[in-house]
Short mmCIF file of C-alpha atoms in Angstrom, two decimals:
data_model
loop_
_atom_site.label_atom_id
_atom_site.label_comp_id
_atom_site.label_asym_id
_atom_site.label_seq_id
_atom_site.Cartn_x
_atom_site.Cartn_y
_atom_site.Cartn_z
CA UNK A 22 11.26 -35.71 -54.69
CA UNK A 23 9.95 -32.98 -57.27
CA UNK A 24 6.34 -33.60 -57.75
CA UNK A 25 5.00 -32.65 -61.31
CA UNK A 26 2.66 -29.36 -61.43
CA UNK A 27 -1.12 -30.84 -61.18
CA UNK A 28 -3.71 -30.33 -64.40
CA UNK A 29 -4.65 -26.37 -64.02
CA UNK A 30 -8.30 -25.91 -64.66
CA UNK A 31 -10.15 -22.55 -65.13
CA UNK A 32 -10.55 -22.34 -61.38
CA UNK A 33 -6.94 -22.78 -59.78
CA UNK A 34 -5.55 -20.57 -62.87
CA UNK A 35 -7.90 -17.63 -61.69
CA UNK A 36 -7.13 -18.02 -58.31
CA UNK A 37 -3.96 -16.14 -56.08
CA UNK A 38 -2.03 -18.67 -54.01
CA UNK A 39 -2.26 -17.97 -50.28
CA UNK A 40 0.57 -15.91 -48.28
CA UNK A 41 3.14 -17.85 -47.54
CA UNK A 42 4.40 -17.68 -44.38
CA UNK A 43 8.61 -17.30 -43.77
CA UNK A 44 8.79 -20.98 -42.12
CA UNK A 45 7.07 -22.33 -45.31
CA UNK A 46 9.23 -21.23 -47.79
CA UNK A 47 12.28 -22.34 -45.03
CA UNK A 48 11.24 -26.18 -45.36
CA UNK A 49 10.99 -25.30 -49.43
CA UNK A 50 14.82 -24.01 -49.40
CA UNK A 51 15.87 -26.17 -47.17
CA UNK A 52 14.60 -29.28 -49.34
CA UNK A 53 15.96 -27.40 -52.78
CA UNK A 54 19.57 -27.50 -50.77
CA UNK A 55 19.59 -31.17 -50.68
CA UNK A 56 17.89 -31.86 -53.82
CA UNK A 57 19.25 -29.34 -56.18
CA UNK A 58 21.52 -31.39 -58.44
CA UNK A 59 22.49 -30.92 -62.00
CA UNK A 60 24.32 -27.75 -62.33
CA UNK A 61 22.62 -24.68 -62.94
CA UNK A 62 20.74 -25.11 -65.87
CA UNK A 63 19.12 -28.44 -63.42
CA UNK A 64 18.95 -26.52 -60.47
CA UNK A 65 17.21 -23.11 -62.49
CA UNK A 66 14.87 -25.95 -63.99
CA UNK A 67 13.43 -27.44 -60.62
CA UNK A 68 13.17 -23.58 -59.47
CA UNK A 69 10.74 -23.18 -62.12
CA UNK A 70 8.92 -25.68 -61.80
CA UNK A 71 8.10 -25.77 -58.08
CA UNK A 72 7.90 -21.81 -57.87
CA UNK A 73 6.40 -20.81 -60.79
CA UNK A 74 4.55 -24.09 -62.56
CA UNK A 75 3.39 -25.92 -59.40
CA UNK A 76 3.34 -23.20 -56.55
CA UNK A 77 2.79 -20.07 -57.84
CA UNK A 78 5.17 -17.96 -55.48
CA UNK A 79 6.29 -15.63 -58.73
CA UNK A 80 5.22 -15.32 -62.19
CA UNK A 81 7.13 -16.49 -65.17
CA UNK A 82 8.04 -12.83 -66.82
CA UNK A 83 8.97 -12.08 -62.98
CA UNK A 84 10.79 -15.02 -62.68
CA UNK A 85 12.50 -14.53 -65.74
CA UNK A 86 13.93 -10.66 -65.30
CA UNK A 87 15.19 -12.09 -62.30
CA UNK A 88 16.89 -15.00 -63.60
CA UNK A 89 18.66 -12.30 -66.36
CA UNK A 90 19.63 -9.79 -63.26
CA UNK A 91 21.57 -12.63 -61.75
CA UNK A 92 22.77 -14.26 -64.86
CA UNK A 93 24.86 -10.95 -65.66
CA UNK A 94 26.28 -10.87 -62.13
CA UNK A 95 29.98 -12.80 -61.47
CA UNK A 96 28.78 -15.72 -59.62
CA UNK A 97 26.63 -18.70 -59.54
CA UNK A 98 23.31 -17.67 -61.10
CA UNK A 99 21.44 -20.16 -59.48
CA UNK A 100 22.68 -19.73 -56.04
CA UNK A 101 21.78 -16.19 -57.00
CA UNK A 102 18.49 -16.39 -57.88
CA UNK A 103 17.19 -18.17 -54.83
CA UNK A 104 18.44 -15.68 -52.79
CA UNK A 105 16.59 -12.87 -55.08
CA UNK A 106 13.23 -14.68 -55.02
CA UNK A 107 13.59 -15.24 -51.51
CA UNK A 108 14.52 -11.76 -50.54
CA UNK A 109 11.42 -10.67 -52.58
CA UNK A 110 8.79 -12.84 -50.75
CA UNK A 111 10.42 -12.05 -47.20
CA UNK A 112 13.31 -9.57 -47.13
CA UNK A 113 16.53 -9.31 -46.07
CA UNK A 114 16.33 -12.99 -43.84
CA UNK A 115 14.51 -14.15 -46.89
CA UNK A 116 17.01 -13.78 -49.15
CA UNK A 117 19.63 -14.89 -46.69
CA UNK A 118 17.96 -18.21 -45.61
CA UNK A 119 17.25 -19.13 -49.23
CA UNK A 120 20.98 -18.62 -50.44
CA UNK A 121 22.73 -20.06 -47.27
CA UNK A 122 20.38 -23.20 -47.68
CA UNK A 123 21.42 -23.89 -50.99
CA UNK A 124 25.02 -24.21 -50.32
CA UNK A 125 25.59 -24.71 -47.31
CA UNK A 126 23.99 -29.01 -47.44
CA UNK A 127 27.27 -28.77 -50.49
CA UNK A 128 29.72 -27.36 -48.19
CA UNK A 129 29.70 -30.31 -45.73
CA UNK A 130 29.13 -33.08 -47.98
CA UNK A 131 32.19 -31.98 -50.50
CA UNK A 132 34.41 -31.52 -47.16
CA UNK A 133 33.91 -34.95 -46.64
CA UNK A 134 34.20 -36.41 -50.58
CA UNK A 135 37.19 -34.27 -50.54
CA UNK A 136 39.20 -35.46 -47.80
CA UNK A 137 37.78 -39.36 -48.91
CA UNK A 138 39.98 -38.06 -52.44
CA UNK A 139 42.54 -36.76 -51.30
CA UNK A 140 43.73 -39.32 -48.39
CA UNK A 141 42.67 -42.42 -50.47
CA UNK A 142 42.51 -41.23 -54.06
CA UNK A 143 45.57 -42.95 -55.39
CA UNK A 144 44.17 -46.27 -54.21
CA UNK A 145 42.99 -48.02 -57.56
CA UNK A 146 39.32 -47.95 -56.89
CA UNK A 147 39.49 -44.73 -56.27
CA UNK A 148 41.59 -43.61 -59.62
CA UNK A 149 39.31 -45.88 -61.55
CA UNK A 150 36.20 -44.80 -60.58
CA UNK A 151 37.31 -41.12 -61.57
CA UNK A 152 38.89 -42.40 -65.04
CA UNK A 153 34.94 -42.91 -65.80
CA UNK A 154 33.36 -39.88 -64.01
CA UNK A 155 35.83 -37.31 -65.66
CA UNK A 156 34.84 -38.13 -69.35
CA UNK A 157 31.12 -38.19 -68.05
CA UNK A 158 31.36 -34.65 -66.60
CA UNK A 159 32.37 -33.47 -70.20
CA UNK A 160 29.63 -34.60 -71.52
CA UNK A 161 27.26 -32.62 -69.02
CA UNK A 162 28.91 -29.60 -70.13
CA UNK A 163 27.80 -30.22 -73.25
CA UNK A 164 24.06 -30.84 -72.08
CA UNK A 165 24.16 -28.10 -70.04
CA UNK A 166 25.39 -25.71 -72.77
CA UNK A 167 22.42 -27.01 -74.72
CA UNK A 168 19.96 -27.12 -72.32
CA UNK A 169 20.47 -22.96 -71.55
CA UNK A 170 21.16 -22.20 -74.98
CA UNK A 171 17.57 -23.61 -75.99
CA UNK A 172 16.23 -21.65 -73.28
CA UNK A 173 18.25 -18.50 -74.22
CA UNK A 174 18.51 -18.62 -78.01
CA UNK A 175 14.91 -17.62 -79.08
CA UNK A 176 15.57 -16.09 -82.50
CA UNK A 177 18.54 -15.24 -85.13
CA UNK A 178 19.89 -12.45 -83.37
CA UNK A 179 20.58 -13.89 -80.09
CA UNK A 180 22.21 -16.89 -81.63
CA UNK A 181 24.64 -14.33 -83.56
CA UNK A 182 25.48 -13.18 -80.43
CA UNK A 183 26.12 -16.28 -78.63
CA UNK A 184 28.23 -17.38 -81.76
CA UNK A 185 30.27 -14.24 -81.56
CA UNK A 186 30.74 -14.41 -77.66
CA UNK A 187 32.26 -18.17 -78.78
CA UNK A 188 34.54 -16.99 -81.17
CA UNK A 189 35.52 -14.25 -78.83
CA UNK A 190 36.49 -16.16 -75.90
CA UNK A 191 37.79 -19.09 -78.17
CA UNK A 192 39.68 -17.76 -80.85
CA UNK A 193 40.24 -14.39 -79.63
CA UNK A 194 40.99 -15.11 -76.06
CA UNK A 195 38.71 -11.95 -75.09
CA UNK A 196 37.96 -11.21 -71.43
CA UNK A 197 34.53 -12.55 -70.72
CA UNK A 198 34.08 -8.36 -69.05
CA UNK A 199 34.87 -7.45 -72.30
CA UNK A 200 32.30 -9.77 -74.21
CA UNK A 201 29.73 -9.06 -71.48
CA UNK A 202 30.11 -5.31 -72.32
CA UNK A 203 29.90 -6.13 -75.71
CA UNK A 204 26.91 -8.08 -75.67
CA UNK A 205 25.03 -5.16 -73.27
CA UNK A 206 25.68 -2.58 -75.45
CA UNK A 207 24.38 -4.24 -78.17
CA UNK A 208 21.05 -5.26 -76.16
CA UNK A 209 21.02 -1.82 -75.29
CA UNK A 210 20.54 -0.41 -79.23
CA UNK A 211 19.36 -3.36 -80.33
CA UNK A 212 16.07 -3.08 -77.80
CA UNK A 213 15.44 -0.03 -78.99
CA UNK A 214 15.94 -0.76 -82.70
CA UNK A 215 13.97 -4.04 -83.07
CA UNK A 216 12.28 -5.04 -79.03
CA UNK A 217 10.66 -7.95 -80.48
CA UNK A 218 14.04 -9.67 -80.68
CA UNK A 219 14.98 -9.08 -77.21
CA UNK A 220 12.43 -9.20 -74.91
CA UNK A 221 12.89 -11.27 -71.91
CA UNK A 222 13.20 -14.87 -72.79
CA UNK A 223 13.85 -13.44 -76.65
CA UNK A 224 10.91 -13.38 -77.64
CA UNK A 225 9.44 -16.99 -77.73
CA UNK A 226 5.60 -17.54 -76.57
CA UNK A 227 6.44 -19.57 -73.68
CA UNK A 228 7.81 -16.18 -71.67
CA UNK A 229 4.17 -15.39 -72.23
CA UNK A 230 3.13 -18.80 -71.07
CA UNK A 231 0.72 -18.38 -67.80
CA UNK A 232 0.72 -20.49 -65.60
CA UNK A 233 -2.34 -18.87 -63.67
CA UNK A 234 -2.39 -16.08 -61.07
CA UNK A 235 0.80 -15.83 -58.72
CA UNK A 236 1.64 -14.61 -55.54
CA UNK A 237 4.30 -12.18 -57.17
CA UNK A 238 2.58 -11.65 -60.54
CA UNK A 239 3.53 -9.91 -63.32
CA UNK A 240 1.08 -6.84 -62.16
CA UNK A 241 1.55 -7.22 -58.43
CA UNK A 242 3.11 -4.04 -56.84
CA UNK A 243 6.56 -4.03 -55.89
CA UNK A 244 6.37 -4.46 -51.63
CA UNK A 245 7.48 -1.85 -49.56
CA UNK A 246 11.12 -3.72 -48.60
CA UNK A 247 11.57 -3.93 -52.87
CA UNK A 248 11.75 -0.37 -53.52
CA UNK A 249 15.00 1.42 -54.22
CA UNK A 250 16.40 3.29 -51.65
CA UNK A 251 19.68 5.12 -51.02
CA UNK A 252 19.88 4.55 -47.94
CA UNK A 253 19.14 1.19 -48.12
CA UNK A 254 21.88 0.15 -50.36
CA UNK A 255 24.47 2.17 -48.12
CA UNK A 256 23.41 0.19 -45.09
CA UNK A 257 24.02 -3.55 -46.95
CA UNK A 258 26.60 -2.52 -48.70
CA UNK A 259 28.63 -1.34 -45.43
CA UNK A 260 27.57 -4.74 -43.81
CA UNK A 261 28.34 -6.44 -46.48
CA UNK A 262 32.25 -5.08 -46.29
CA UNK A 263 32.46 -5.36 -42.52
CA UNK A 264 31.47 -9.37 -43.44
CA UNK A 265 34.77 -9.55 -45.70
CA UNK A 266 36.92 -7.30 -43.98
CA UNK A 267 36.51 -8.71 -40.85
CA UNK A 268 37.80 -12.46 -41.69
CA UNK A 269 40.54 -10.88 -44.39
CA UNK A 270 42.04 -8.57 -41.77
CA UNK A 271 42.00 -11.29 -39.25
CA UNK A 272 44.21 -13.72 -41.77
CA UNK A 273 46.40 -10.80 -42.38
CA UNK A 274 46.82 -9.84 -39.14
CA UNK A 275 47.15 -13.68 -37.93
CA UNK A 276 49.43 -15.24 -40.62
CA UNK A 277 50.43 -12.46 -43.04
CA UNK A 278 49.65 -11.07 -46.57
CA UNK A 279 51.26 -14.16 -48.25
CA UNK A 280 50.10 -17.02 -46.25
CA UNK A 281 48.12 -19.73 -48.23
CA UNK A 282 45.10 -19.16 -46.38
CA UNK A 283 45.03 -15.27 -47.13
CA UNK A 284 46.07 -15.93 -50.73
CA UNK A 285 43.20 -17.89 -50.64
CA UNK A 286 40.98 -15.51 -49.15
CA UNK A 287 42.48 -12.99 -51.87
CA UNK A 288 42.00 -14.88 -55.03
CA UNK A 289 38.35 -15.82 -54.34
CA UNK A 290 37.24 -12.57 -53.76
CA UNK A 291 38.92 -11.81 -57.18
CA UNK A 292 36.92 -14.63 -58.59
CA UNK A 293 33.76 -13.94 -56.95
CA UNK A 294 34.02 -10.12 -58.72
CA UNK A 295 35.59 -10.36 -61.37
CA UNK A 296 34.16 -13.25 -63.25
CA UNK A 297 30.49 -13.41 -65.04
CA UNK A 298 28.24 -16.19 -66.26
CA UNK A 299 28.16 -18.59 -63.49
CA UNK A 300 29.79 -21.39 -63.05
CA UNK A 301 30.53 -22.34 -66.47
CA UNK A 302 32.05 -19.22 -67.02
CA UNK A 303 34.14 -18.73 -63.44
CA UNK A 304 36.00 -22.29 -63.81
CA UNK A 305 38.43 -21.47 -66.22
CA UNK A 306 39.99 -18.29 -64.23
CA UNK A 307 39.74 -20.63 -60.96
CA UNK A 308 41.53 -23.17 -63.02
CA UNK A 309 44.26 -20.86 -64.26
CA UNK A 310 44.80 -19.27 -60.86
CA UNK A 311 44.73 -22.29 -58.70
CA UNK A 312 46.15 -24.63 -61.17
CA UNK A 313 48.89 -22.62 -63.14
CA UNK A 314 49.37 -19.70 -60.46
CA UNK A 315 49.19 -20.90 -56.69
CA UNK A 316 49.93 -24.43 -57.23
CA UNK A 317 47.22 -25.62 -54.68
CA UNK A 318 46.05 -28.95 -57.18
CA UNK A 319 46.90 -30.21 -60.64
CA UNK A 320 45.18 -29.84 -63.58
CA UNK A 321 43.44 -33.82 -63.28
CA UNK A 322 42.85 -32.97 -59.51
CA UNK A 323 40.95 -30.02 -60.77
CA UNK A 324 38.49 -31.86 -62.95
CA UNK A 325 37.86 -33.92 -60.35
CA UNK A 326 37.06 -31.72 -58.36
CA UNK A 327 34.44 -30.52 -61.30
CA UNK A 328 33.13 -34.31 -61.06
CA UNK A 329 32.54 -34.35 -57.43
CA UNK A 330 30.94 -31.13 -57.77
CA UNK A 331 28.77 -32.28 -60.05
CA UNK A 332 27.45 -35.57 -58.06
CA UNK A 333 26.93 -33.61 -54.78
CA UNK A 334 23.61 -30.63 -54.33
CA UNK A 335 24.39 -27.49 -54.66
CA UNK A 336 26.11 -24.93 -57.23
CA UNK A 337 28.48 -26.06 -59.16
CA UNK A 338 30.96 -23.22 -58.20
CA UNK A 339 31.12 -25.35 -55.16
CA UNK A 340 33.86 -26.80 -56.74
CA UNK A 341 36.24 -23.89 -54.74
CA UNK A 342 35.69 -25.91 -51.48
CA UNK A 343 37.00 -28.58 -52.82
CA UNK A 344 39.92 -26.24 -54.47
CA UNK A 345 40.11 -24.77 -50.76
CA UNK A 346 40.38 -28.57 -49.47
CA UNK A 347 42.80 -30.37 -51.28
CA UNK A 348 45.34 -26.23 -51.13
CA UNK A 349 44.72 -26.50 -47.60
CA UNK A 350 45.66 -29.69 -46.74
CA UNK A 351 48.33 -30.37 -49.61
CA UNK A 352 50.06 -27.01 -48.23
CA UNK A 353 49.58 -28.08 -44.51
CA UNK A 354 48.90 -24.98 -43.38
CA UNK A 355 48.49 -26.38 -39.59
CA UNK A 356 51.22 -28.20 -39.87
CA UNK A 357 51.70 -32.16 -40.72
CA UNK A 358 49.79 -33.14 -38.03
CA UNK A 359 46.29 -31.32 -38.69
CA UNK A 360 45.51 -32.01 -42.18
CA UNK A 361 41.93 -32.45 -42.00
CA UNK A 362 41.40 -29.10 -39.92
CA UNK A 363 43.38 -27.38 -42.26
CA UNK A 364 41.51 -28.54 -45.45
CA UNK A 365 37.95 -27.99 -43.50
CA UNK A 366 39.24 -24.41 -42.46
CA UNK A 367 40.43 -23.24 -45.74
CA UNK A 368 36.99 -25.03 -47.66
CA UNK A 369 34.78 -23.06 -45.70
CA UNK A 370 37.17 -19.97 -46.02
CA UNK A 371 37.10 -19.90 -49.68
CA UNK A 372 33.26 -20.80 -49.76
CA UNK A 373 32.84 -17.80 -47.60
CA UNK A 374 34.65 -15.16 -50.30
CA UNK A 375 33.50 -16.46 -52.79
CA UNK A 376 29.28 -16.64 -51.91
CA UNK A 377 29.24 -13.09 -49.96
CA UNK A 378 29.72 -10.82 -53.10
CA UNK A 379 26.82 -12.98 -54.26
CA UNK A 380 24.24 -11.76 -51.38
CA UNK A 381 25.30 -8.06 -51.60
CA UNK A 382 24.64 -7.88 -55.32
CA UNK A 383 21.42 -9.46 -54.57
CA UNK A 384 20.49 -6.98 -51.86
CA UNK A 385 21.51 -4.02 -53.23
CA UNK A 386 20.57 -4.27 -56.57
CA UNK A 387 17.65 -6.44 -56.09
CA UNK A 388 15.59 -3.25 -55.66
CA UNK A 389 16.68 -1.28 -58.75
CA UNK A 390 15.91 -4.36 -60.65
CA UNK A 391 12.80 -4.83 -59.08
CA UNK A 392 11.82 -1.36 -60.52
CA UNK A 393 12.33 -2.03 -63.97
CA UNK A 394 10.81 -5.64 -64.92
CA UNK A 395 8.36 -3.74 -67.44
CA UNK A 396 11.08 -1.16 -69.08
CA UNK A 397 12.22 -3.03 -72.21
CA UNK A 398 16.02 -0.72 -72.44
CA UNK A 399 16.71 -2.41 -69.09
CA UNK A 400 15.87 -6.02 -70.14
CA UNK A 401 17.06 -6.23 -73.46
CA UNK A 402 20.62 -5.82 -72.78
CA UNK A 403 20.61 -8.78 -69.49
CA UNK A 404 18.86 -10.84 -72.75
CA UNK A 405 21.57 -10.10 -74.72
CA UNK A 406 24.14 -11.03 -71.92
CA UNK A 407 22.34 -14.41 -71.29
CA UNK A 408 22.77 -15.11 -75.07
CA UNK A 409 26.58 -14.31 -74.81
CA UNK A 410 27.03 -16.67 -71.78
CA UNK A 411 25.60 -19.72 -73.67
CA UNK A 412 29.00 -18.98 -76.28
CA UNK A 413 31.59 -18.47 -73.32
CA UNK A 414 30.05 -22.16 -71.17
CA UNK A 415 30.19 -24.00 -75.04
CA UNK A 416 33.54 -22.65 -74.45
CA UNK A 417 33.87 -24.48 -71.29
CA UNK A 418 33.15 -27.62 -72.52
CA UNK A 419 35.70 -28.30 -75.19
CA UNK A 420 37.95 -27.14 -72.27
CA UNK A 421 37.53 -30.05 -70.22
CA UNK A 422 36.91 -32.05 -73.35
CA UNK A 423 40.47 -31.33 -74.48
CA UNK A 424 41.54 -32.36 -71.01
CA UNK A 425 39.85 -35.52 -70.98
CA UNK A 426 40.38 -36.62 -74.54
CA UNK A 427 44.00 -35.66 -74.56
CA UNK A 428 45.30 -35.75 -70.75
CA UNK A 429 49.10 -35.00 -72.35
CA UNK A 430 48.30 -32.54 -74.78
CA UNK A 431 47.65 -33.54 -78.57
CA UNK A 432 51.23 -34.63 -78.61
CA UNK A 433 50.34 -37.32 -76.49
CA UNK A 434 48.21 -40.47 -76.75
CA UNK A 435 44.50 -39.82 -77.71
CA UNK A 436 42.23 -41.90 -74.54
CA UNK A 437 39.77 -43.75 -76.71
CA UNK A 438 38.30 -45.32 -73.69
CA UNK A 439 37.29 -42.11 -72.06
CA UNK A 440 35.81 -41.13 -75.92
CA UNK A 441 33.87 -44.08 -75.88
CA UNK A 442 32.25 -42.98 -71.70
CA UNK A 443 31.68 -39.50 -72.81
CA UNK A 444 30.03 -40.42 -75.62
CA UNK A 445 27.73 -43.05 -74.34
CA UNK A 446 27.26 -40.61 -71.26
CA UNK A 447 25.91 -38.04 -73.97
CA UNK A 448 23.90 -40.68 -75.84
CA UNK A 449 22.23 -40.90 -72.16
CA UNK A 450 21.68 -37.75 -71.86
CA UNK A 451 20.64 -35.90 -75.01
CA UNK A 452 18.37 -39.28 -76.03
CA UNK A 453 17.07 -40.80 -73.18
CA UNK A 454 17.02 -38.07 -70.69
CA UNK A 455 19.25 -40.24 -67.96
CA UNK A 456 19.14 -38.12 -64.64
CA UNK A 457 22.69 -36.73 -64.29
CA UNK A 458 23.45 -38.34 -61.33
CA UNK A 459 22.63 -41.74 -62.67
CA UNK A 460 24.76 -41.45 -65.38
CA UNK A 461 27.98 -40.87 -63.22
CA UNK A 462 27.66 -43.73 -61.16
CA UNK A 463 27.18 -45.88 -64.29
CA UNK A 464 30.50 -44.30 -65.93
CA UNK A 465 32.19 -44.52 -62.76
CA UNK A 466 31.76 -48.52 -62.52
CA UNK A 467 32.60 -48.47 -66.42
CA UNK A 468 35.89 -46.84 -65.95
CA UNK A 469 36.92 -49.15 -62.56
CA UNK A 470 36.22 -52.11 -65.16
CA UNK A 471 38.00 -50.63 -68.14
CA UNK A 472 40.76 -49.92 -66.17
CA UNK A 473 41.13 -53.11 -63.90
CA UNK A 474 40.07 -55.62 -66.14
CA UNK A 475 40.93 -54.65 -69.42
#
């Protein structure tokens, strides 16, 4: 259980926190792995309060520049940023240990939920239970789009640009590269042309908030291992494609280039590059690919996937093992007789593409970043970029709203009962601060009811 940060006086606020040691932080990632529900916006929100608010490891401006760094990279920002802070308080293992432990408590625990859904989902319970959770995951969306977008959104001009990264995406079905490019460039002149507006956290006094000295302060040196080197980024980078070529050539080599498990391999790497702004912002091209494309779930199986994702720890990308799951074991890929191995195999395979991309970026560009949290033309256009993500994950969530509101299209029949969970479930949320978790299992005994009694 998070504890709340204790009353600062004059004396702890003056006062550095001691060293702390590699196996201390361990137990601290460790815990975060099992505990880290909510989606990213949750999961960002507990790192900031234990590491910067209650412990002290890094400062809030620090903190923040490297919360922008990894919002900008494809991938799962908060996965992301565990591994940065990590890597900056003990290197290369540092960084590793703190990213593997966040996912890796996810990977087993949705192997299991997802072989539970797909051996016994058609069984009524089972289909009931999900007729509640799906219309309750929409309505997360929609907290979580808020609850980044007040974070982000600290004055006029970022809020243009998140509206104009949602009418991109929406109405002008613009590549998110292409809005994230966008958005950069305009961080980029705009930082120069008016820096009040886009300093880091936009601007608002609470990126100037203190909560006393830290470790990693906003004045502390950058350590030896955080310094950008050529060499450096040559060697991770070249481990780094040994770690993906290794299993990809093996598949290739084993099964061929258009076996479902190297397909799989294939597309996740795609997904792991080419798509930016977290979670929020990967689902739709994992939807579209794995849904429409490859044909390894249906468009319902896919948002519940989303729904178990969201009731188990971890990032909410996690969602690919489950994708991996249910294409490995629908396709058979070990024949009729090993279903479970093959869904098991192919989850961890995909989890494995698409996190490694995610610890390169992180070590290799950690240290360039590193060297510019005080140089305003490098952190005005990642400010810009988090604005523009808020736009593409509102986005997001009339995405699965339209799936959950109108399962057959708008030709079809509107579902009033899953109107009347989603809205309660936001009601919950936005009013009475419900914990997320909470709130599913209370939708998920609403929809067994609504749809076995009534």
């Amino acid at each position: 259980m998070i504890n709340q940060a204790p009353a600062a006086t004059s004396e702890t606020l003056a006062a550095v926190p001691a060293e702390v040691s590699f196996w201390e932080a361990f137990r601290f990632w460790l815990k975060l792995g099992f505990i880290s529900f909510g989606g990213p916006a949750g999961q960002i929100s507990i790192m900031h309060q234990e590491l910067v608010e209650r412990r002290r490891w890094i400062s809030e401006r620090r903190f923040l520049h490297a919360l922008n760094y990894c919002m900008v990279l494809p991938g799962p920002e908060a996965q992301q940023l565990a591994t940065y802070i990590g890597w900056l308080m003990h290197r290369t293992w540092g960084g590793i240990v703190a990213g593997g432990l966040f996912v890796l408590p996810s990977l087993f625990t949705l192997i299991g939920l997802s072989w539970i859904y797909i051996a016994f989902g058609e069984m009524p319970l089972v289909a009931g239970l999900f007729y509640g959770i799906k219309p309750a995951v929409t309505a997360i969306v929609v907290q979580a789009a808020h609850r980044i977008g007040s974070r982000a959104l600290k004055n006029n001009v970022l809020w243009a640009i998140a509206a104009a990264s949602f009418v991109a995406i929406f109405a002008l079905n613009l590549p998110f590269p292409a809005i994230v490019a966008a958005a950069a460039t305009i961080g980029y002149f705009g930082g120069r042309i008016a820096p009040a507006k886009f300093k880091t956290g936009g601007g608002h006094d609470k990126a100037d908030q203190s909560f006393g000295r830290a470790l990693i302060d906003d004045d502390t040196p950058t350590a030896a291992h955080a310094l950008f080197s050529w060499t450096h980024l040559w060697q991770v980078a070249g481990v780094g494609g040994l770690l993906w070529l290794m299993p990809m050539g093996t598949l290739v080599a084993a099964y061929g280039w258009e076996h479902t498990l190297t397909q799989m391999g294939w597309f996740f790497t795609k997904a792991a590059l080419l798509t930016f702004g977290g979670a929020y912002a990967v689902l739709p091209y994992v939807y579209q690919g794995a849904v429409g494309h490859y044909h390894w779930l249906t468009p319902t199986q896919m948002i519940d996937g989303l729904a178990l994702g969201e009731t188990t720890p971890g990032p909410l990308i996690m969602v690919v093992t489950f994708v991996g799951f249910v294409g490995g074991y629908v396709k058979a890929v070990f024949g009729p007789d090993s279903l479970f191995l093959a869904g098991a195999v192919a989850a961890m395979l995909v989890t494995w593409f698409t996190f490694l991309p995610s610890f390169i970026f992180i070590l290799t560009g950690g240290p360039f970043i590193e060297t510019t949290h005080n140089d305003l033309k490098f952190t005005a256009p990642l400010t810009a970029i988090t604005a523009a993500v808020v736009g593409v994950i509102l986005n997001l969530a009339l995405f699965f709203g339209y799936h959950v509101l109108w399962p057959k299209g708008f030709a079809g029949a509107f579902e009033w009962g899953s109107a009347v969970i989603a809205l309660g479930a936001a009601i919950a949320l936005f009013r009475f601060k419900t914990n997320v978790i909470q709130i599913i299992g209370l939708c998920a005994v609403i929809g067994f009811v609504m749809k076995t009694l009534l």
